[in-house]
Coordinates of C-alpha atoms (C1' of nucleotides) in Angstrom, one line a residue:
Chain A
X1 CA 45.2 245.7 99.9
X2 CA 46.6 249.1 100.4
X3 CA 49.0 250.5 97.8
X4 CA 52.1 252.0 99.3
X5 CA 52.4 254.8 96.7
X6 CA 50.3 257.5 95.1
X7 CA 50.0 257.9 91.3
X8 CA 52.7 259.3 89.0
X9 CA 52.2 260.9 85.6
X10 CA 53.7 259.2 82.6
X11 CA 56.9 260.7 81.2
X12 CA 60.0 259.2 79.8
X13 CA 61.4 259.5 83.3
X14 CA 58.8 257.9 85.3
X15 CA 59.6 259.6 88.6
X16 CA 59.1 256.8 91.0
X17 CA 59.3 253.6 88.9
X18 CA 60.9 251.6 91.7
X19 CA 57.9 252.2 93.9
X20 CA 55.4 251.6 91.0
X21 CA 57.1 248.3 90.3
X22 CA 56.8 247.2 93.9
X23 CA 53.1 248.2 93.9
X24 CA 52.5 246.1 90.7
X25 CA 54.5 243.2 92.2
X26 CA 52.2 243.3 95.2
X27 CA 49.1 243.3 93.0
X28 CA 50.4 240.2 91.0
X29 CA 51.2 238.4 94.2
X30 CA 47.7 239.0 95.6
X31 CA 46.1 237.8 92.4
X32 CA 48.2 234.7 91.7
X33 CA 50.5 234.1 94.6
X34 CA 54.3 234.7 95.1
X35 CA 55.1 231.6 93.1
X36 CA 53.7 233.0 89.9
X37 CA 55.6 236.3 89.6
X38 CA 57.6 237.4 86.6
X39 CA 59.6 240.5 86.1
X40 CA 58.2 240.9 82.6
X41 CA 54.6 241.0 83.8
X42 CA 55.3 243.4 86.6
X43 CA 57.1 245.7 84.3
X44 CA 54.4 245.4 81.7
X45 CA 51.7 246.3 84.2
X46 CA 53.7 249.3 85.3
X47 CA 53.7 250.4 81.6
X48 CA 57.4 250.1 81.1
X49 CA 59.7 247.7 79.3
X50 CA 61.0 244.8 81.2
X51 CA 64.5 246.0 81.0
X52 CA 63.5 249.1 82.9
X53 CA 62.6 246.8 85.8
X54 CA 66.0 245.1 85.5
X55 CA 67.6 248.5 85.8
X56 CA 66.1 248.9 89.3
X57 CA 66.3 245.4 90.5
X58 CA 69.2 243.1 89.7
X59 CA 66.9 240.1 89.3
X60 CA 63.7 238.5 90.4
X61 CA 65.0 237.7 93.9
X62 CA 66.1 241.3 94.1
X63 CA 62.6 242.4 93.3
X64 CA 61.0 240.2 95.9
X65 CA 63.7 241.1 98.4
X66 CA 62.8 244.8 98.0
X67 CA 59.2 244.0 98.6
X68 CA 60.1 242.1 101.8
X69 CA 62.3 245.0 102.9
X70 CA 59.5 247.5 102.3
X71 CA 57.2 245.2 104.2
X72 CA 59.4 244.8 107.3
X73 CA 59.8 248.6 107.4
X74 CA 56.0 249.2 107.3
X75 CA 55.4 246.4 109.8
X76 CA 58.0 248.0 112.2
X77 CA 56.3 251.3 111.9
X78 CA 52.9 249.8 112.5
X79 CA 54.0 247.8 115.6
X80 CA 56.0 250.8 117.0
X81 CA 52.8 252.9 116.8
X82 CA 50.8 250.2 118.6
X83 CA 53.3 249.5 121.3
X84 CA 52.2 252.4 123.5
X85 CA 48.6 251.0 123.6
X86 CA 49.8 247.8 125.1
X87 CA 50.6 244.2 124.3
X88 CA 47.3 243.2 122.7
X89 CA 47.3 246.2 120.4
X90 CA 50.7 245.1 119.0
X91 CA 49.1 241.7 118.1
X92 CA 46.1 243.5 116.5
X93 CA 48.4 245.7 114.5
X94 CA 50.3 242.6 113.3
X95 CA 47.3 240.9 112.0
X96 CA 45.9 244.1 110.5
X97 CA 49.2 244.6 108.7
X98 CA 48.9 241.1 107.1
X99 CA 45.4 241.9 105.9
X100 CA 46.3 245.3 104.5
X101 CA 49.5 244.1 102.9
X102 CA 49.0 240.4 102.1
X103 CA 51.6 240.4 99.4
X104 CA 54.3 241.8 101.6
X105 CA 53.4 239.4 104.3
X106 CA 53.6 236.5 101.9
X107 CA 57.3 237.0 101.1
X108 CA 58.6 238.5 104.4
X109 CA 59.6 235.2 105.9
X110 CA 60.4 233.2 102.8
X111 CA 64.0 232.3 102.6
X112 CA 63.3 230.4 99.4
X113 CA 62.0 233.6 97.6
X114 CA 64.0 236.3 99.2
X115 CA 67.7 237.0 99.9
X116 CA 67.6 236.9 103.6
X117 CA 71.2 238.1 103.8
X118 CA 70.5 241.3 101.9
X119 CA 71.8 244.2 104.1
X120 CA 68.8 246.4 103.7
X121 CA 66.4 243.5 104.4
X122 CA 68.5 242.5 107.5
X123 CA 68.2 246.1 108.8
X124 CA 64.5 246.2 108.3
X125 CA 64.1 242.8 109.9
X126 CA 66.1 244.0 112.9
X127 CA 63.7 247.0 113.3
X128 CA 60.5 244.9 113.2
X129 CA 62.1 242.2 115.4
X130 CA 63.0 244.8 118.0
X131 CA 59.3 245.6 118.6
X132 CA 58.4 242.0 118.4
X133 CA 60.9 240.7 121.0
X134 CA 61.3 243.9 123.0
X135 CA 57.6 244.6 123.2
X136 CA 56.9 241.2 124.7
X137 CA 59.7 241.4 127.2
X138 CA 58.4 244.7 128.4
X139 CA 54.8 243.6 128.5
X140 CA 55.5 240.4 130.4
X141 CA 58.0 242.0 132.8
X142 CA 61.6 241.5 131.7
X143 CA 63.0 241.7 135.3
X144 CA 61.8 238.2 136.0
X145 CA 63.2 236.0 138.7
X146 CA 65.4 233.1 137.8
X147 CA 64.1 230.6 135.3
X148 CA 62.1 233.6 134.1
X149 CA 64.3 234.4 131.1
X150 CA 63.3 231.3 129.1
X151 CA 59.7 231.8 130.2
X152 CA 59.7 235.4 129.0
X153 CA 61.3 234.4 125.7
X154 CA 58.8 231.5 125.1
X155 CA 55.9 233.8 126.0
X156 CA 57.1 236.2 123.3
X157 CA 57.4 233.4 120.8
X158 CA 53.9 232.1 121.8
X159 CA 52.4 235.5 121.1
X160 CA 54.3 235.9 117.9
X161 CA 53.4 232.3 116.8
X162 CA 49.7 232.9 117.6
X163 CA 49.3 236.1 115.6
X164 CA 51.5 234.9 112.8
X165 CA 49.6 231.6 112.5
X166 CA 46.3 233.5 112.7
X167 CA 47.5 235.7 109.8
X168 CA 48.7 232.7 107.7
X169 CA 45.5 230.7 108.2
X170 CA 43.3 233.7 107.7
X171 CA 45.0 234.7 104.5
X172 CA 44.9 231.2 103.2
X173 CA 41.2 231.2 103.7
X174 CA 41.1 228.0 105.7
X175 CA 39.6 229.3 109.0
X176 CA 36.2 227.8 109.7
X177 CA 33.0 229.9 109.8
X178 CA 31.5 231.3 112.9
X179 CA 34.3 233.6 113.8
X180 CA 34.1 237.4 114.0
X181 CA 34.4 238.9 110.5
X182 CA 36.1 242.0 111.8
X183 CA 39.8 241.3 111.9
X184 CA 40.6 243.4 115.0
X185 CA 37.8 241.6 116.8
X186 CA 38.9 238.2 115.6
X187 CA 42.4 238.9 116.8
X188 CA 41.3 240.0 120.2
X189 CA 38.9 237.0 120.6
X190 CA 41.7 234.6 119.7
X191 CA 44.5 236.3 121.6
X192 CA 42.5 236.3 124.8
X193 CA 43.4 232.6 125.1
X194 CA 47.0 233.6 125.5
X195 CA 46.1 234.4 129.0
X196 CA 48.8 232.7 130.9
X197 CA 51.6 234.9 129.5
X198 CA 50.9 238.2 131.3
X199 CA 49.6 236.7 134.5
X200 CA 52.2 234.8 136.4
X201 CA 55.9 234.4 136.8
X202 CA 56.3 230.7 137.5
X203 CA 55.9 227.7 135.3
X204 CA 52.6 226.1 136.1
X205 CA 51.9 222.4 135.9
X206 CA 51.7 221.4 132.3
X207 CA 48.8 223.5 130.9
X208 CA 45.8 222.0 129.3
X209 CA 47.0 218.5 129.4
X210 CA 44.0 216.2 129.9
Chain B
X1 CA 62.6 215.0 106.1
X2 CA 61.1 211.5 106.1
X3 CA 60.3 209.9 102.8
X4 CA 56.9 208.3 102.6
X5 CA 57.9 205.4 100.5
X6 CA 60.5 202.6 100.4
X7 CA 62.8 201.9 97.4
X8 CA 61.6 200.2 94.2
X9 CA 63.7 198.3 91.7
X10 CA 64.0 199.8 88.2
X11 CA 62.0 198.0 85.5
X12 CA 60.1 199.4 82.6
X13 CA 57.1 199.3 84.8
X14 CA 58.2 201.2 87.8
X15 CA 55.8 199.7 90.3
X16 CA 55.1 202.7 92.4
X17 CA 56.0 205.7 90.2
X18 CA 53.3 207.9 91.6
X19 CA 54.7 207.6 95.1
X20 CA 58.3 208.0 93.9
X21 CA 57.4 211.2 92.1
X22 CA 55.8 212.6 95.2
X23 CA 58.9 211.7 97.2
X24 CA 61.1 213.5 94.7
X25 CA 58.7 216.5 94.6
X26 CA 59.1 216.7 98.4
X27 CA 62.8 216.6 98.1
X28 CA 62.9 219.4 95.5
X29 CA 60.6 221.5 97.7
X30 CA 62.9 221.1 100.7
X31 CA 65.9 222.1 98.6
X32 CA 64.5 225.0 96.7
X33 CA 61.0 225.8 97.9
X34 CA 57.6 225.2 96.5
X35 CA 58.0 228.1 94.0
X36 CA 60.8 226.4 92.2
X37 CA 59.2 223.1 91.2
X38 CA 59.0 221.7 87.7
X39 CA 57.5 218.5 86.6
X40 CA 60.5 217.8 84.3
X41 CA 62.9 218.0 87.2
X42 CA 60.8 215.8 89.4
X43 CA 60.5 213.2 86.7
X44 CA 64.2 213.3 85.9
X45 CA 65.1 212.8 89.5
X46 CA 62.8 209.8 89.7
X47 CA 64.7 208.5 86.6
X48 CA 61.7 208.6 84.2
X49 CA 60.8 210.7 81.3
X50 CA 58.7 213.8 82.1
X51 CA 55.8 212.4 80.1
X52 CA 55.7 209.6 82.6
X53 CA 55.0 212.1 85.3
X54 CA 52.2 213.7 83.1
X55 CA 50.7 210.3 82.8
X56 CA 50.1 210.2 86.6
X57 CA 49.4 213.9 87.2
X58 CA 47.4 216.0 84.9
X59 CA 49.6 219.0 85.4
X60 CA 51.8 220.8 87.9
X61 CA 48.9 221.8 90.1
X62 CA 47.8 218.2 90.1
X63 CA 51.2 217.1 91.3
X64 CA 51.2 219.6 94.1
X65 CA 47.6 218.9 95.0
X66 CA 48.5 215.2 95.3
X67 CA 51.3 216.1 97.7
X68 CA 49.0 218.2 99.8
X69 CA 46.4 215.4 99.9
X70 CA 49.1 213.0 101.0
X71 CA 50.1 215.5 103.7
X72 CA 46.6 216.0 105.1
X73 CA 46.2 212.2 105.3
X74 CA 49.4 211.8 107.1
X75 CA 48.7 214.7 109.4
X76 CA 45.3 213.3 110.2
X77 CA 46.8 210.0 111.1
X78 CA 49.4 211.6 113.3
X79 CA 46.9 213.8 115.1
X80 CA 44.4 211.0 115.6
X81 CA 47.1 208.9 117.2
X82 CA 48.1 211.8 119.6
X83 CA 44.5 212.7 120.6
X84 CA 44.2 210.0 123.2
X85 CA 47.3 211.5 125.0
X86 CA 45.6 214.8 125.4
X87 CA 45.3 218.3 124.0
X88 CA 49.0 219.2 124.3
X89 CA 50.1 216.0 122.6
X90 CA 48.1 217.0 119.5
X91 CA 50.0 220.2 119.3
X92 CA 53.3 218.4 119.7
X93 CA 52.3 216.0 116.9
X94 CA 51.3 218.9 114.7
X95 CA 54.7 220.6 115.0
X96 CA 56.5 217.3 114.7
X97 CA 54.7 216.6 111.5
X98 CA 55.8 219.9 110.0
X99 CA 59.4 219.1 110.8
X100 CA 59.3 215.6 109.5
X101 CA 57.3 216.6 106.3
X102 CA 58.3 220.2 105.6
X103 CA 57.5 219.9 101.9
X104 CA 54.0 218.7 102.6
X105 CA 53.5 221.3 105.2
X106 CA 54.6 224.0 102.7
X107 CA 51.8 223.3 100.2
X108 CA 49.0 222.0 102.4
X109 CA 47.4 225.4 103.0
X110 CA 48.4 227.2 99.8
X111 CA 45.4 227.9 97.6
X112 CA 47.7 229.6 95.1
X113 CA 49.6 226.3 94.5
X114 CA 47.0 223.7 95.0
X115 CA 43.5 223.0 93.8
X116 CA 41.7 223.4 97.0
X117 CA 38.4 222.1 95.4
X118 CA 40.0 218.8 94.4
X119 CA 37.7 216.1 95.9
X120 CA 40.5 213.9 97.3
X121 CA 42.2 216.9 98.9
X122 CA 38.9 218.1 100.3
X123 CA 38.3 214.6 101.9
X124 CA 41.8 214.6 103.4
X125 CA 41.3 218.1 104.7
X126 CA 38.0 217.1 106.3
X127 CA 39.8 214.3 108.1
X128 CA 42.6 216.4 109.5
X129 CA 40.2 219.2 110.3
X130 CA 38.0 216.8 112.3
X131 CA 40.8 216.1 114.8
X132 CA 41.9 219.8 114.8
X133 CA 38.4 221.2 115.6
X134 CA 36.9 218.2 117.4
X135 CA 39.9 217.6 119.5
X136 CA 39.9 221.1 120.8
X137 CA 36.2 221.1 121.6
X138 CA 36.7 217.9 123.6
X139 CA 39.7 219.1 125.5
X140 CA 38.2 222.4 126.4
X141 CA 34.9 220.9 127.3
X142 CA 32.3 221.3 124.6
X143 CA 29.3 221.3 127.0
X144 CA 30.1 224.9 127.9
X145 CA 27.5 227.3 129.3
X146 CA 26.1 230.0 127.2
X147 CA 28.5 232.3 125.4
X148 CA 30.8 229.3 125.6
X149 CA 30.4 228.3 122.0
X150 CA 32.4 231.2 120.5
X151 CA 34.8 230.9 123.3
X152 CA 35.4 227.2 122.6
X153 CA 35.8 227.9 118.9
X154 CA 38.3 230.8 119.4
X155 CA 40.2 228.6 121.9
X156 CA 40.6 226.0 119.2
X157 CA 41.6 228.6 116.6
X158 CA 44.1 230.0 119.2
X159 CA 45.6 226.6 119.7
X160 CA 45.8 225.9 115.9
X161 CA 47.2 229.4 115.2
X162 CA 49.8 229.0 117.8
X163 CA 51.2 225.7 116.7
X164 CA 50.7 226.6 113.0
X165 CA 52.6 229.9 113.5
X166 CA 55.3 228.1 115.4
X167 CA 55.8 225.6 112.5
X168 CA 55.9 228.4 109.9
X169 CA 58.4 230.5 111.8
X170 CA 60.5 227.5 112.8
X171 CA 60.6 226.2 109.2
X172 CA 61.5 229.6 107.9
X173 CA 64.4 229.7 110.3
X174 CA 63.5 233.0 111.7
X175 CA 63.1 232.1 115.4
X176 CA 65.7 233.7 117.7
X177 CA 68.3 231.7 119.6
X178 CA 68.0 230.6 123.2
X179 CA 65.0 228.3 122.6
X180 CA 64.9 224.5 123.2
X181 CA 66.5 222.8 120.2
X182 CA 64.3 219.7 120.7
X183 CA 61.1 220.4 118.8
X184 CA 58.8 218.5 121.2
X185 CA 60.3 220.5 124.1
X186 CA 60.0 223.8 122.1
X187 CA 56.4 223.1 121.4
X188 CA 55.6 222.4 125.0
X189 CA 57.5 225.4 126.3
X190 CA 55.6 227.7 123.9
X191 CA 52.2 226.0 124.2
X192 CA 52.3 226.4 127.9
X193 CA 51.4 230.0 127.4
X194 CA 48.1 229.0 126.0
X195 CA 47.1 228.5 129.6
X196 CA 43.8 230.2 129.5
X197 CA 42.1 227.8 127.2
X198 CA 41.9 224.6 129.3
X199 CA 41.4 226.3 132.7
X200 CA 38.2 228.3 132.8
X201 CA 34.8 228.4 131.3
X202 CA 34.1 232.1 131.5
X203 CA 35.6 235.0 129.6
X204 CA 38.1 236.9 131.8
X205 CA 38.9 240.6 131.7
X206 CA 40.9 241.2 128.6
X207 CA 44.0 239.1 129.0
X208 CA 47.5 240.4 128.8
X209 CA 46.5 243.9 128.0
X210 CA 49.1 246.3 129.6
Chain C
dT1 C1' 49.1 175.3 78.6
dG2 C1' 49.1 178.6 74.6
dT3 C1' 47.8 182.2 72.1
dA4 C1' 45.4 186.7 71.0
dC5 C1' 44.4 190.9 72.4
dA6 C1' 43.2 194.8 75.4
dT7 C1' 45.1 197.7 78.7
dC8 C1' 48.5 199.8 81.5
dA9 C1' 52.7 202.4 81.9
dG10 C1' 56.1 204.1 79.9
dT11 C1' 59.5 206.5 75.7
dG12 C1' 61.2 210.3 73.0
dA13 C1' 60.7 213.9 69.5
dA14 C1' 58.6 218.1 68.5
dC15 C1' 55.9 222.4 69.5
dG16 C1' 55.4 227.1 70.8
dC17 C1' 55.8 230.2 74.7
dG18 C1' 57.4 233.1 78.4
dC19 C1' 61.3 233.6 80.9
dG20 C1' 65.7 236.2 82.6
dT21 C1' 69.7 238.3 80.6
dT22 C1' 72.5 240.9 77.5
dC23 C1' 73.4 244.5 74.3
dA24 C1' 73.8 248.8 71.8
dC25 C1' 71.4 252.6 71.8
dT26 C1' 68.6 257.1 73.1
dG27 C1' 66.0 260.6 75.5
dA28 C1' 65.9 263.6 79.6
dT29 C1' 68.2 265.8 83.3
dG30 C1' 71.9 267.9 86.0
dT31 C1' 76.2 270.3 86.4
dA32 C1' 80.6 272.8 85.2
dC33 C1' 82.3 276.7 83.1
Chain D
dT1 C1' 72.5 283.0 80.3
dG2 C1' 74.2 279.5 77.1
dT3 C1' 76.6 275.6 75.9
dA4 C1' 79.1 271.0 76.4
dC5 C1' 79.1 267.0 78.5
dA6 C1' 78.4 263.3 82.0
dT7 C1' 75.0 260.8 84.1
dC8 C1' 70.5 258.9 84.9
dA9 C1' 66.6 256.3 83.3
dG10 C1' 64.7 254.4 80.0
dT11 C1' 63.9 251.5 74.9
dG12 C1' 63.7 247.5 71.9
dA13 C1' 65.8 243.6 69.6
dA14 C1' 68.0 239.3 70.2
dC15 C1' 69.7 235.2 72.7
dG16 C1' 69.4 230.6 74.6
dC17 C1' 66.8 227.9 77.9
dG18 C1' 63.6 225.3 80.4
dC19 C1' 58.9 224.9 80.6
dG20 C1' 54.2 222.4 80.0
dT21 C1' 51.8 220.0 76.5
dT22 C1' 50.9 217.1 72.6
dC23 C1' 51.7 213.1 69.7
dA24 C1' 52.7 208.7 67.7
dC25 C1' 54.6 204.9 69.4
dT26 C1' 56.3 200.7 72.3
dG27 C1' 57.2 197.4 76.0
dA28 C1' 55.1 194.8 79.8
dT29 C1' 51.2 192.8 81.9
dG30 C1' 46.7 190.8 82.6
dT31 C1' 42.8 188.3 80.9
dA32 C1' 39.6 185.5 77.8
dC33 C1' 39.2 181.5 75.5

DNA sequence: TGTACATCAGTGAACGCGCGTTCACTGATGTAC
DNA sequence: TGTACATCAGTGAACGCGCGTTCACTGATGTAC
């Protein structure tokens, strides 16, 4: 887990309490999961009264929404940086993000924990979504012949699903032994099997059946 | 959402309160998410005192663990039934399970909500895992030449990751428009891009890069 | 077939606790003149 | 440069609530004789 902020000195005016609270929130989520979060504990760990936290975030959902927003921003930045290195690098960056920021990852697509209609969250999601969808369209060739549009879309969803599922299962600790322990290597070894996407334009006979 | 039990008549001795509580738990999770569950509410919805629920489940983690156990059992049954119809059918069954039992799916791989070391849960996980791993090894040809073992394993993880990620994103409601609305069709359209797995025995040049 | 009794499956009151929220208040900082 | 004042960023006490847990108790059922 990589904290998103550097240290601040303790005065009455904290300086960057909002950031500090989000860092502590992330730490609590890593320790106990997103279901066992309380504003009071987060505030206490940041060394301030719990009302100070309420000053920055309207309520618990607001706190979690802010973490999700921060996460989508950071994910977008990571994916944007990887895009130039090609399709596979974006996938590797996605999985690496989930490992470096597991708490953010844990709340970023959780409509039951986060206010998905929050304007700032929506903006951040649009940014990360642009790389996710756009990047795949580029990589697989967006100027596809007819019937290619759905194929391009489903190829993108396949790639997203694969890396997202890999993150989820990996973070849950339910993957079996025998896999590469290095996460970049693991991602490449698994994503290799997404071979069909970049290779052809037409729909094959149903793949892998029998 | 498909309830796993049929109705019971109300007597002092309920008849199948354990089942009824799990059904209500599933309903609460679908409505508000696994983070907003309380024993008292589940008991109240089942029409019994909250102490009656404590009689059947030691605590909240026990309640959620029982749901996860039930889920793994049902998933194993579904996957076992689909296995004969081939590799792709197993994936379709997996996604269909997540849609029919979203509450179960939401807790089945959540070490922060569930006691993963619970013996009954472990047994149920072993059962579902057997189809998941074993099925893939069969479908891709387990008698692979050398260097094929890791390849077979990662192919299985790729398939699992893809369908698992698809479930997660679909249930979260974050998939973009333009995709097939029928879930079986969606799964097939996406899983098609996992083409590399069933087709060859040797590792290709790095797939999809560029 | 009756009866006694153990066990199973529930009730309902009481507990202490941590929660989110509200409130009046205060210390530190920035700005107008 | 100094002072007044508004605003920002916190404190700490108090609230009512729902929570999980514990406890003594009871109704229904099953079994031994």
